[in-house]
mmCIF file with all atom_site columns, C-alpha atoms in Angstrom:
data_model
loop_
_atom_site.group_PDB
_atom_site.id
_atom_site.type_symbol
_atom_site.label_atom_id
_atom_site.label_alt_id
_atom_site.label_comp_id
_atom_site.label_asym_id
_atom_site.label_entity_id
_atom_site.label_seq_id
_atom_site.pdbx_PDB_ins_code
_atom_site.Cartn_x
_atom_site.Cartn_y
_atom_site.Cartn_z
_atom_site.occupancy
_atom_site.B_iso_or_equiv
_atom_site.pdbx_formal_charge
_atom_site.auth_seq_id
_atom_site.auth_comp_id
_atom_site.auth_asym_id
_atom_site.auth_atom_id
_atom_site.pdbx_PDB_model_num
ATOM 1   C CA . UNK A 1 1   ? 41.352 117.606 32.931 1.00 0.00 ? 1   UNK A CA 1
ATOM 2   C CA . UNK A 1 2   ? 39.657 118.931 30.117 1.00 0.00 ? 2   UNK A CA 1
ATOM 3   C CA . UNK A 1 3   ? 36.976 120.982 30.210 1.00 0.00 ? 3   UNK A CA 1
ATOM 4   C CA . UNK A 1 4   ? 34.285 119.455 27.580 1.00 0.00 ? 4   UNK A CA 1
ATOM 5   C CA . UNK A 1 5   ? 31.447 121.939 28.466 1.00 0.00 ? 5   UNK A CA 1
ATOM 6   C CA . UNK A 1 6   ? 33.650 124.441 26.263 1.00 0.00 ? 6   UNK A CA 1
ATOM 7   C CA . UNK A 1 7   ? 35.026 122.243 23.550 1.00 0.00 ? 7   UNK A CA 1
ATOM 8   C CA . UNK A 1 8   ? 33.863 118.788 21.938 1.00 0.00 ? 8   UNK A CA 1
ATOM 9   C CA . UNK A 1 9   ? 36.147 115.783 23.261 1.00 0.00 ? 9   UNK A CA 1
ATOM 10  C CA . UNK A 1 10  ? 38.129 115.911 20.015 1.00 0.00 ? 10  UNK A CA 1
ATOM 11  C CA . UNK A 1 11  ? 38.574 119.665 19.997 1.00 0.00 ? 11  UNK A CA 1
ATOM 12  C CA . UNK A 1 12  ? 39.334 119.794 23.461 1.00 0.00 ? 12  UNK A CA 1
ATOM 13  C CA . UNK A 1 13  ? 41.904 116.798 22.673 1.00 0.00 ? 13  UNK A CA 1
ATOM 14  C CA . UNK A 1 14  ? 43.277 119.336 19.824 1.00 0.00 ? 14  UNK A CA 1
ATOM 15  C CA . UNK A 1 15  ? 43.504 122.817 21.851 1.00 0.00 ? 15  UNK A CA 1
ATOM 16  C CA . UNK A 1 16  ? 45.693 120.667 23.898 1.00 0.00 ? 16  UNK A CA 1
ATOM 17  C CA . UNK A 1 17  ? 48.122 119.390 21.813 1.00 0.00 ? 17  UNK A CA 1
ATOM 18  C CA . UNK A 1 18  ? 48.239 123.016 19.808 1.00 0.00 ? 18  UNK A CA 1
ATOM 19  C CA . UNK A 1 19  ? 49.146 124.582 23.444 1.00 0.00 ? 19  UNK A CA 1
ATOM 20  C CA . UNK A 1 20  ? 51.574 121.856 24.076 1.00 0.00 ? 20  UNK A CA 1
ATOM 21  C CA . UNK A 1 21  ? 53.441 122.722 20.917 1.00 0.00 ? 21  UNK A CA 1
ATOM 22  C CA . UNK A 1 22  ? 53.302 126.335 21.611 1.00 0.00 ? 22  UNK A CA 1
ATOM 23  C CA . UNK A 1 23  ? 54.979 124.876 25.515 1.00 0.00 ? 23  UNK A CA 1
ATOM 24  C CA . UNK A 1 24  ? 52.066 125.209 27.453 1.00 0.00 ? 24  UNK A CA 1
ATOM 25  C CA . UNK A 1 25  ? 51.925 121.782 29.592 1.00 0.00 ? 25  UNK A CA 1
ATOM 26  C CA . UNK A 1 26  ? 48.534 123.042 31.613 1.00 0.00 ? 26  UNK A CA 1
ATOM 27  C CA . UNK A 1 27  ? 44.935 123.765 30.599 1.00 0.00 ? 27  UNK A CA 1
ATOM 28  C CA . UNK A 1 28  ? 44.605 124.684 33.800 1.00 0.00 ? 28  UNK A CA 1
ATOM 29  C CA . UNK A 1 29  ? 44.319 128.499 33.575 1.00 0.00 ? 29  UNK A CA 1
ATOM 30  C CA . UNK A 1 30  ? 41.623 128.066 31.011 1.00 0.00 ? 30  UNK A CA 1
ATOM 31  C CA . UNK A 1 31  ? 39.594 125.822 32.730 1.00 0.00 ? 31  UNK A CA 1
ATOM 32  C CA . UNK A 1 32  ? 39.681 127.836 35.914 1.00 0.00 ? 32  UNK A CA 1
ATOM 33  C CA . UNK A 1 33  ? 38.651 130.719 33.667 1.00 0.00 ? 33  UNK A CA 1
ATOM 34  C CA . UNK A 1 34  ? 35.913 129.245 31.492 1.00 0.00 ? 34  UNK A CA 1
ATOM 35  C CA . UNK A 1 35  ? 34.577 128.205 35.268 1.00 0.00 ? 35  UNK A CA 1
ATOM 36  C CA . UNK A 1 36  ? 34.819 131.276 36.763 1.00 0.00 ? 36  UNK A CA 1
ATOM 37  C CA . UNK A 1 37  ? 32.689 133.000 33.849 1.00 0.00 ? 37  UNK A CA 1
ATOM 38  C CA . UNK A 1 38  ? 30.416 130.413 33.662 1.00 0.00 ? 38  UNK A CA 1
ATOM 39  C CA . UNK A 1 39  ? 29.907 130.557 37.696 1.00 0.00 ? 39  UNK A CA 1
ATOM 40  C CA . UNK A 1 40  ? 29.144 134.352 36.823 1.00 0.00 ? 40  UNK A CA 1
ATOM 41  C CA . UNK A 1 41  ? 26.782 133.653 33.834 1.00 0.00 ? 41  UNK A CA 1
ATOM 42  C CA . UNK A 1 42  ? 24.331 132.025 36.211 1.00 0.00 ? 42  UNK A CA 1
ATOM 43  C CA . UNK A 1 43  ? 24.784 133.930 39.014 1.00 0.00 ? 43  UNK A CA 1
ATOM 44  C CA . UNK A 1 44  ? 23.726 136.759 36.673 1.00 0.00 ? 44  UNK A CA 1
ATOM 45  C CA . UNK A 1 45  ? 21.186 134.536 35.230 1.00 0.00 ? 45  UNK A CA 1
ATOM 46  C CA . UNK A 1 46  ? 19.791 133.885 39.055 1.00 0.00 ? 46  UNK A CA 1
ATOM 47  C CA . UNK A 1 47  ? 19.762 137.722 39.360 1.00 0.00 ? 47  UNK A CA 1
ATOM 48  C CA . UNK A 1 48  ? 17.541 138.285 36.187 1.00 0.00 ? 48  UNK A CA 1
ATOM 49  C CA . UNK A 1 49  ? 15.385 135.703 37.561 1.00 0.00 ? 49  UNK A CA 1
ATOM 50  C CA . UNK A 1 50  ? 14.744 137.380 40.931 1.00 0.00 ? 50  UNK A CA 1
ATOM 51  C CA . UNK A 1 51  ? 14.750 140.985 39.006 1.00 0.00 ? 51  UNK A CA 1
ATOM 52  C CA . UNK A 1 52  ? 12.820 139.957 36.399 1.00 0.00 ? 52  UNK A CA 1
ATOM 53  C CA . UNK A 1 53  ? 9.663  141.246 38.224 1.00 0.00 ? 53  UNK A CA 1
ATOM 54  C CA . UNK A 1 54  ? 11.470 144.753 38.164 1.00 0.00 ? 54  UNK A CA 1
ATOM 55  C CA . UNK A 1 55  ? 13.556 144.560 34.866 1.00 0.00 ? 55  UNK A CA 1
ATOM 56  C CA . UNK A 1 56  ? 16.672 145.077 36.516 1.00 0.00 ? 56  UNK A CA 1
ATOM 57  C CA . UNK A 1 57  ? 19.910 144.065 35.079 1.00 0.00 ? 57  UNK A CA 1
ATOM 58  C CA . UNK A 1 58  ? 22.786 143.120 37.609 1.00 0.00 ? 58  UNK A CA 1
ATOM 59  C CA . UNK A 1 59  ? 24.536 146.484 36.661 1.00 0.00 ? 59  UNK A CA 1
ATOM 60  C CA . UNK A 1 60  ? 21.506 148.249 37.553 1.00 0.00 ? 60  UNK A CA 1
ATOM 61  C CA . UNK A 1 61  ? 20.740 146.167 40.538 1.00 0.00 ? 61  UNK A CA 1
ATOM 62  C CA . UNK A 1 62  ? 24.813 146.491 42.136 1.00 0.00 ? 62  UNK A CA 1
ATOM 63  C CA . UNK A 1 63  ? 24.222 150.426 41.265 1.00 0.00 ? 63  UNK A CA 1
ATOM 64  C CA . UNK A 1 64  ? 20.767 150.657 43.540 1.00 0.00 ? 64  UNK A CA 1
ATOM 65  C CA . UNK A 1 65  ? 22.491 148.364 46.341 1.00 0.00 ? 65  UNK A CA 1
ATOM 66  C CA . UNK A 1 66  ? 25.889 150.456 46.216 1.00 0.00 ? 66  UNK A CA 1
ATOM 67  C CA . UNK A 1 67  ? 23.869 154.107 46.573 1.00 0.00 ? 67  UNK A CA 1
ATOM 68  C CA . UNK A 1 68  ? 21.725 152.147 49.440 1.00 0.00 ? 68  UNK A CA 1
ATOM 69  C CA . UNK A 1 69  ? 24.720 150.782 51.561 1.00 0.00 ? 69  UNK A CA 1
ATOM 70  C CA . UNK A 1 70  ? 26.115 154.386 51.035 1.00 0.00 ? 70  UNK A CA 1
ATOM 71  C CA . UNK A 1 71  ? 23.235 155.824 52.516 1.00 0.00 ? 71  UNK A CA 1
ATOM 72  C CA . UNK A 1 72  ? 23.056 153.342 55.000 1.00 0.00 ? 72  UNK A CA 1
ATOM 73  C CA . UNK A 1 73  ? 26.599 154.178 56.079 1.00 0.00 ? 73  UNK A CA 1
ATOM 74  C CA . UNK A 1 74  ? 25.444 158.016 56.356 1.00 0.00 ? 74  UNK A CA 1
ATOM 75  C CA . UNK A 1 75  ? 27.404 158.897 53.317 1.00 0.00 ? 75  UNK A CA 1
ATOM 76  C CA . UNK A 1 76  ? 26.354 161.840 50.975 1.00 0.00 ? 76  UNK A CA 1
ATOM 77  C CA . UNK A 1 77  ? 24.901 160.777 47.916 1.00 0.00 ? 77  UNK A CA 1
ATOM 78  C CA . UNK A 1 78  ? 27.458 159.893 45.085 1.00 0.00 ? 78  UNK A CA 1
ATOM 79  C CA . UNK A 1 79  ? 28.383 161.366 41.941 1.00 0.00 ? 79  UNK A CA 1
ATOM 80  C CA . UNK A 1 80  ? 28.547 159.365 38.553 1.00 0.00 ? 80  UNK A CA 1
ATOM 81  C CA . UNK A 1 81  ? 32.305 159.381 38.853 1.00 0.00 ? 81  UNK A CA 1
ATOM 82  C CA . UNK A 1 82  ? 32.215 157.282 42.033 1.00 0.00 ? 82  UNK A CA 1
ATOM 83  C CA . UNK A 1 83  ? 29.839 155.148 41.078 1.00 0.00 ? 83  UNK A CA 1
ATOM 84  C CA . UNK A 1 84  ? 31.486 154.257 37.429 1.00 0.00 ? 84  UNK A CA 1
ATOM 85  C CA . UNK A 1 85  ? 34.881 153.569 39.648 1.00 0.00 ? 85  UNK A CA 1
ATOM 86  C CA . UNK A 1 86  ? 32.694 151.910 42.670 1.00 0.00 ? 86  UNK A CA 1
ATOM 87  C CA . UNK A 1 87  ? 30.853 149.540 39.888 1.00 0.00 ? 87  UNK A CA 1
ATOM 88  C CA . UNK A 1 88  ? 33.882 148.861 37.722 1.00 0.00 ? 88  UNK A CA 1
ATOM 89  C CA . UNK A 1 89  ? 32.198 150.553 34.451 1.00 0.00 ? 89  UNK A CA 1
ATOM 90  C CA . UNK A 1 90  ? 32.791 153.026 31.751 1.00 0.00 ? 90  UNK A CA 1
ATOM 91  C CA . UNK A 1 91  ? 31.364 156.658 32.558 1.00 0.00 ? 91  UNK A CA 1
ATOM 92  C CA . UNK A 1 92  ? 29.075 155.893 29.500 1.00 0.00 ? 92  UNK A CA 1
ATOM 93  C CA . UNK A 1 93  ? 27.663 153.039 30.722 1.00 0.00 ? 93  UNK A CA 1
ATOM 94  C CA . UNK A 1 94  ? 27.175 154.090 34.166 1.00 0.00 ? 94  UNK A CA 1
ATOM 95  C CA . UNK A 1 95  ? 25.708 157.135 32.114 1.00 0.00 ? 95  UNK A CA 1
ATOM 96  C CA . UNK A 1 96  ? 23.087 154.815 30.726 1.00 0.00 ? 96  UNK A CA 1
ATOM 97  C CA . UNK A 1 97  ? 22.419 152.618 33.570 1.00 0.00 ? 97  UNK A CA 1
ATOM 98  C CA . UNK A 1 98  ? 21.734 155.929 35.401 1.00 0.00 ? 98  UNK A CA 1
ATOM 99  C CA . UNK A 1 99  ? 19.313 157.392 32.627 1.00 0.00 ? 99  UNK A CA 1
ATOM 100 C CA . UNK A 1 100 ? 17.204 154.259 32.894 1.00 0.00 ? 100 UNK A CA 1
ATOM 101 C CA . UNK A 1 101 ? 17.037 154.261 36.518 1.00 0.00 ? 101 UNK A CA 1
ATOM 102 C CA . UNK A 1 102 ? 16.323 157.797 36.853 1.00 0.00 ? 102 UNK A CA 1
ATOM 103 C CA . UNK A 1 103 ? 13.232 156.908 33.534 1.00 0.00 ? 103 UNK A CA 1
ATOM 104 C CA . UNK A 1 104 ? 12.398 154.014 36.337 1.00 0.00 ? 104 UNK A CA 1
ATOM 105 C CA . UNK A 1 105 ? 11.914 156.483 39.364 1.00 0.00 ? 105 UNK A CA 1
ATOM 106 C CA . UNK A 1 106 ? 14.537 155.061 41.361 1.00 0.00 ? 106 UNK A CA 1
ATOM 107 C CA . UNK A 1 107 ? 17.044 157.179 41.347 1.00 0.00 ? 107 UNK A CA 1
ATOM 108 C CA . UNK A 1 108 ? 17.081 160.901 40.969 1.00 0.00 ? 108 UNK A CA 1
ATOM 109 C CA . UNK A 1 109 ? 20.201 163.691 40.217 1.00 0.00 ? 109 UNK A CA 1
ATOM 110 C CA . UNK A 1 110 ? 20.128 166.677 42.018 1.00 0.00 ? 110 UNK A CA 1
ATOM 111 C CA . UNK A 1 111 ? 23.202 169.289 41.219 1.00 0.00 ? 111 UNK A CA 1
ATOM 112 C CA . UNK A 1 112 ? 26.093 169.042 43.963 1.00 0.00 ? 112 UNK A CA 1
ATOM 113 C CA . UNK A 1 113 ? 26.021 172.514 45.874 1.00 0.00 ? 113 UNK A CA 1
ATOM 114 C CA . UNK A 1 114 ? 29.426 172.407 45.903 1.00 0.00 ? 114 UNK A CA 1
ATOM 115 C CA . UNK A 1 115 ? 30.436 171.998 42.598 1.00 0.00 ? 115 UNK A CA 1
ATOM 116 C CA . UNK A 1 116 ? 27.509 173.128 39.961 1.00 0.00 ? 116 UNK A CA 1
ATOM 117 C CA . UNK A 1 117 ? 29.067 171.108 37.279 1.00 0.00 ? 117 UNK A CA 1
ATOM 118 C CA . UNK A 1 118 ? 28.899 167.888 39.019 1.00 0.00 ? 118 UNK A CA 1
ATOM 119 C CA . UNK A 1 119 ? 25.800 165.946 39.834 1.00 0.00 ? 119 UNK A CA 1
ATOM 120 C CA . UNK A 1 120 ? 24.821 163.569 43.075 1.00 0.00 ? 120 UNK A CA 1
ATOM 121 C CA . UNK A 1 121 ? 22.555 160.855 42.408 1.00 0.00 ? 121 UNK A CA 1
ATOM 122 C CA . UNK A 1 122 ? 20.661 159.866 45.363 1.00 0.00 ? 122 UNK A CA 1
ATOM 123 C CA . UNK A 1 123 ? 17.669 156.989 45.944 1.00 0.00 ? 123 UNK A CA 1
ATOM 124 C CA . UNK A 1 124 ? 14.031 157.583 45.419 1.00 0.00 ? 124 UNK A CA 1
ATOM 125 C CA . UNK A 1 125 ? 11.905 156.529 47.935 1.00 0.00 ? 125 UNK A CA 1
ATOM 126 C CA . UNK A 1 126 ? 10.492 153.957 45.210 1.00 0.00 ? 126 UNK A CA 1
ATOM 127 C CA . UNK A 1 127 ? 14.554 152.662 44.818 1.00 0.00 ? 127 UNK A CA 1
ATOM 128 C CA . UNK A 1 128 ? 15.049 152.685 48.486 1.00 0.00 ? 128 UNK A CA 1
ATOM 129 C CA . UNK A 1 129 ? 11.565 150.616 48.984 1.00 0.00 ? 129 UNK A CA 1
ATOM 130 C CA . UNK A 1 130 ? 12.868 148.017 46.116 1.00 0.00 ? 130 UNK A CA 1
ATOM 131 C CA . UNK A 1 131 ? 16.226 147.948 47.238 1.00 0.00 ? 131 UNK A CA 1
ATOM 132 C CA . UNK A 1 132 ? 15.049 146.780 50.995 1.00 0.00 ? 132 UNK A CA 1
ATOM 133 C CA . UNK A 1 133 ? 12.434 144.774 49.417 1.00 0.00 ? 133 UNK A CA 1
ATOM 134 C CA . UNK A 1 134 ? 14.573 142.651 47.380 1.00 0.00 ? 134 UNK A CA 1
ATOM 135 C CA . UNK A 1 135 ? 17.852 142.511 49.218 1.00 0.00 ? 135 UNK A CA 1
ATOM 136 C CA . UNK A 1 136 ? 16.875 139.946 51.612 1.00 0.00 ? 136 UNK A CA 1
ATOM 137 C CA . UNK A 1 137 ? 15.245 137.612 49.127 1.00 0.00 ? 137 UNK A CA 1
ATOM 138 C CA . UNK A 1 138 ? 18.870 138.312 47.333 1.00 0.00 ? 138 UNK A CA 1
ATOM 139 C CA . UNK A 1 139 ? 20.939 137.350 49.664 1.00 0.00 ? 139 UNK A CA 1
ATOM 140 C CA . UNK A 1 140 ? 18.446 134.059 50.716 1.00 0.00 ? 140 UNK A CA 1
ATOM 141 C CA . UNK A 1 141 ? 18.886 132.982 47.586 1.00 0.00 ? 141 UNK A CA 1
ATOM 142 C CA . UNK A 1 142 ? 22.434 132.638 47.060 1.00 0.00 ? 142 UNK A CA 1
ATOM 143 C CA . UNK A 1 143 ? 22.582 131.194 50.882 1.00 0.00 ? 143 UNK A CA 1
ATOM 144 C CA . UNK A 1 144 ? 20.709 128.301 49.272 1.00 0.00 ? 144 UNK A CA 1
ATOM 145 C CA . UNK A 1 145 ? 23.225 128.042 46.269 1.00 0.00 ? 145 UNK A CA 1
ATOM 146 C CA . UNK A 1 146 ? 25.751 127.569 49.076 1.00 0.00 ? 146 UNK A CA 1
ATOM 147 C CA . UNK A 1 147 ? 24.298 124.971 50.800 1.00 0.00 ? 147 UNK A CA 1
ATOM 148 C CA . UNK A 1 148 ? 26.185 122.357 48.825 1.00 0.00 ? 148 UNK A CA 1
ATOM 149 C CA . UNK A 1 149 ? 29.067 123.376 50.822 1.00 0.00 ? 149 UNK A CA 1
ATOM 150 C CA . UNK A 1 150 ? 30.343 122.916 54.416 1.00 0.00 ? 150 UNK A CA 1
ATOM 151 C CA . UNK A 1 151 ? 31.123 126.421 56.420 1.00 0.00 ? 151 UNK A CA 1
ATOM 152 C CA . UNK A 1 152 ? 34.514 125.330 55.472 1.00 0.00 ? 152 UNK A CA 1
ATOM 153 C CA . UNK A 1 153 ? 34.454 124.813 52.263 1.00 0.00 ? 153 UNK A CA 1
ATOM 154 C CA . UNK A 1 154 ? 33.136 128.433 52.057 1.00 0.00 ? 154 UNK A CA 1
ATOM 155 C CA . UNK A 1 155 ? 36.099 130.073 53.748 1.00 0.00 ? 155 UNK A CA 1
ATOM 156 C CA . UNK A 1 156 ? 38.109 127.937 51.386 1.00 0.00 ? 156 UNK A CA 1
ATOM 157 C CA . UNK A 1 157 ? 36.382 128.654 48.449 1.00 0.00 ? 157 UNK A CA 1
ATOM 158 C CA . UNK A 1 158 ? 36.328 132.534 49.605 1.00 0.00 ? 158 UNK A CA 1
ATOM 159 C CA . UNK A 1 159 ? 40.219 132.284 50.236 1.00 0.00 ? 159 UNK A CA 1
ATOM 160 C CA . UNK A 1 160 ? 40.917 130.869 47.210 1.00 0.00 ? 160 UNK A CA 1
ATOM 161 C CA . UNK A 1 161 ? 39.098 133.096 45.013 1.00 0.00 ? 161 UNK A CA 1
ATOM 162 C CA . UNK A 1 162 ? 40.470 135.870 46.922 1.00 0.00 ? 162 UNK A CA 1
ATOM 163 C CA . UNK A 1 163 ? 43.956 134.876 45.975 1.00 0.00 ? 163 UNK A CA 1
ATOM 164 C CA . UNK A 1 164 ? 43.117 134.471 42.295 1.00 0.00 ? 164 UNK A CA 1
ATOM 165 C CA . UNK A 1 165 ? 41.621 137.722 41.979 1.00 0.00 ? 165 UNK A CA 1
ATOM 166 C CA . UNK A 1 166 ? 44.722 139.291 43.494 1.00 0.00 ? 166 UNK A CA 1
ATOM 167 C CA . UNK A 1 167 ? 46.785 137.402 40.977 1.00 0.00 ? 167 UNK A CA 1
ATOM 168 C CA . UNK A 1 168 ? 44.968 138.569 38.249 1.00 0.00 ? 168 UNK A CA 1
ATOM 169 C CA . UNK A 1 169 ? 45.545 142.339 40.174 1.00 0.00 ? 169 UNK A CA 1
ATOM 170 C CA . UNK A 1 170 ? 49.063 141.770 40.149 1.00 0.00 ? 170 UNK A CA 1
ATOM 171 C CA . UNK A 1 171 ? 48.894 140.661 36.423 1.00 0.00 ? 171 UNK A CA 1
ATOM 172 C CA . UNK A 1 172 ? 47.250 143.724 35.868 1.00 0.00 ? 172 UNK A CA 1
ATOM 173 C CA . UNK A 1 173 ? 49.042 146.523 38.144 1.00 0.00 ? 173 UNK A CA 1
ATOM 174 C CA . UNK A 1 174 ? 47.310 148.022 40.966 1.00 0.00 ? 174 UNK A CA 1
ATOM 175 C CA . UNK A 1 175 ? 45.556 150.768 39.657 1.00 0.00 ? 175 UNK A CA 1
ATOM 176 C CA . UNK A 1 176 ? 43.371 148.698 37.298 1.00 0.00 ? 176 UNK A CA 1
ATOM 177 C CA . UNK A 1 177 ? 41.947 146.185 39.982 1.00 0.00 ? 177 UNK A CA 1
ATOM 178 C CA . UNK A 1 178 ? 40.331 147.653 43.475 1.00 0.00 ? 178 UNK A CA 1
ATOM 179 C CA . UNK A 1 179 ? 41.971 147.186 46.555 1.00 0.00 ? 179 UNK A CA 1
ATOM 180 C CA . UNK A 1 180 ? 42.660 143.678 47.394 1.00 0.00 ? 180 UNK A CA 1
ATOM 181 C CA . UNK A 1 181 ? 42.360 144.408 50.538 1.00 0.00 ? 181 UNK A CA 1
ATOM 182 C CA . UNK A 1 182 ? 38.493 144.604 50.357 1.00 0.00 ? 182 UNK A CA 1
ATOM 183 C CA . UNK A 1 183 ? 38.585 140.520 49.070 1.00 0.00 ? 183 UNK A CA 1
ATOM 184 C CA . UNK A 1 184 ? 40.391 139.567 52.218 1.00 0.00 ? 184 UNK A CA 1
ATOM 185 C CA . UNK A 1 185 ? 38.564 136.824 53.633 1.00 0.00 ? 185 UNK A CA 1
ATOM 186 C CA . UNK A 1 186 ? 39.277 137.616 57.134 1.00 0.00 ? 186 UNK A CA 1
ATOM 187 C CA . UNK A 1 187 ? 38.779 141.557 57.464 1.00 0.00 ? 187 UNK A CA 1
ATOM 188 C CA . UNK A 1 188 ? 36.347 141.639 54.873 1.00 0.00 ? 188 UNK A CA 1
ATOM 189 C CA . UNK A 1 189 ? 33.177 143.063 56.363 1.00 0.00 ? 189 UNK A CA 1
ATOM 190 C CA . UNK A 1 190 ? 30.835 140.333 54.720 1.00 0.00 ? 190 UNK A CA 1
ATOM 191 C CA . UNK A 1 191 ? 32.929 137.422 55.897 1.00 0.00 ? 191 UNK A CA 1
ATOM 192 C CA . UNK A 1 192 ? 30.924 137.212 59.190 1.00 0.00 ? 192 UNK A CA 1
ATOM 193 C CA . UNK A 1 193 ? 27.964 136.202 56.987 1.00 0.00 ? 193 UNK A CA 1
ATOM 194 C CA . UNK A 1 194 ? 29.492 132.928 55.827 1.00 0.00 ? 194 UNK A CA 1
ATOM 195 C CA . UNK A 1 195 ? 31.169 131.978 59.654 1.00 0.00 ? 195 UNK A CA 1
#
């Protein structure tokens, strides 16, 4: 099965026979792939579309939700170190996404006591009120993206990626992927949403 979204018929046709003389006998891995990111395009295309009100991008958006669950949880406020790790991004970028939030009033750095060198970025009471505002519409919307699929199909679905994504850890070695054990359909936390 060839994947025409990504190629014309005749290219597509071509990219196959070039990887079959190089002895690949499967597109398979690329088609997964080009699905996968396309499956992410829209989701973050979805995202912009419900943020677009508050010109959020998803980075911005995972960093508000990720410093609201925190405090949620009764954890102290996190430092830029955390989050970069927490939201899978360079310290520069998390620098930036954290200078426009802060220009945004929705976030605000205060110097850890402990450590005068470090700072702990916390929610504003505007980024708190957006956070609890939006969340729910979030989450209601991709419900409704699921809706094409059975409960079943879900758990499948989650399994399934699940395993991919700790392939692609074990392609990569450990300590470049988080914990797999956080995609584990049956301890993870969110799984109960889906059941």
């Amino acid at each position: 099965m060839t994947n025409h979204a990504t190629f014309s018929a005749r290219g597509a046709t071509h990219l196959e026979r070039l990887l079959a003389q190089a002895g690949v006998e499967s597109m398979h891995g690329i088609e997964i792939l080009h699905l996968v990111r396309r499956v992410a395009g829209a989701y973050d295309r979805l995202l912009n579309e419900v943020m677009g009100r508050q010109s959020l991008s998803p980075p911005r958006w995972g960093i508000l939700l990720r410093l609201w669950v925190e405090e949620q949880m009764g954890g102290e406020a996190m430092n830029p170190t955390h989050l970069s790790q927490s939201q899978r991004v360079a310290k520069n970028t998390i620098s930036d996404h954290l200078r426009a939030l802060e220009e945004e009033g929705l976030i605000e750095r205060t110097l850890d006591p402990n450590d005068r060198r470090q700072f702990k970025i916390h929610l504003t009471e505007a980024g708190r009120s957006l956070v609890q505002e939006v969340t729910p519409v979030h989450a209601q919307l991709l419900n409704e993206v699921l809706t094409i699929f059975s409960t079943e199909e879900i758990v499948q679905l989650q399994r399934l990626l699940s395993r991919l994504y700790g392939s692609l850890c074990a392609q990569l070695g450990e300590n470049d992927c988080l914990s797999t054990k956080s995609t584990n359909v049956e301890t993870h936390p969110l799984s109960k949403l889906t059941r």
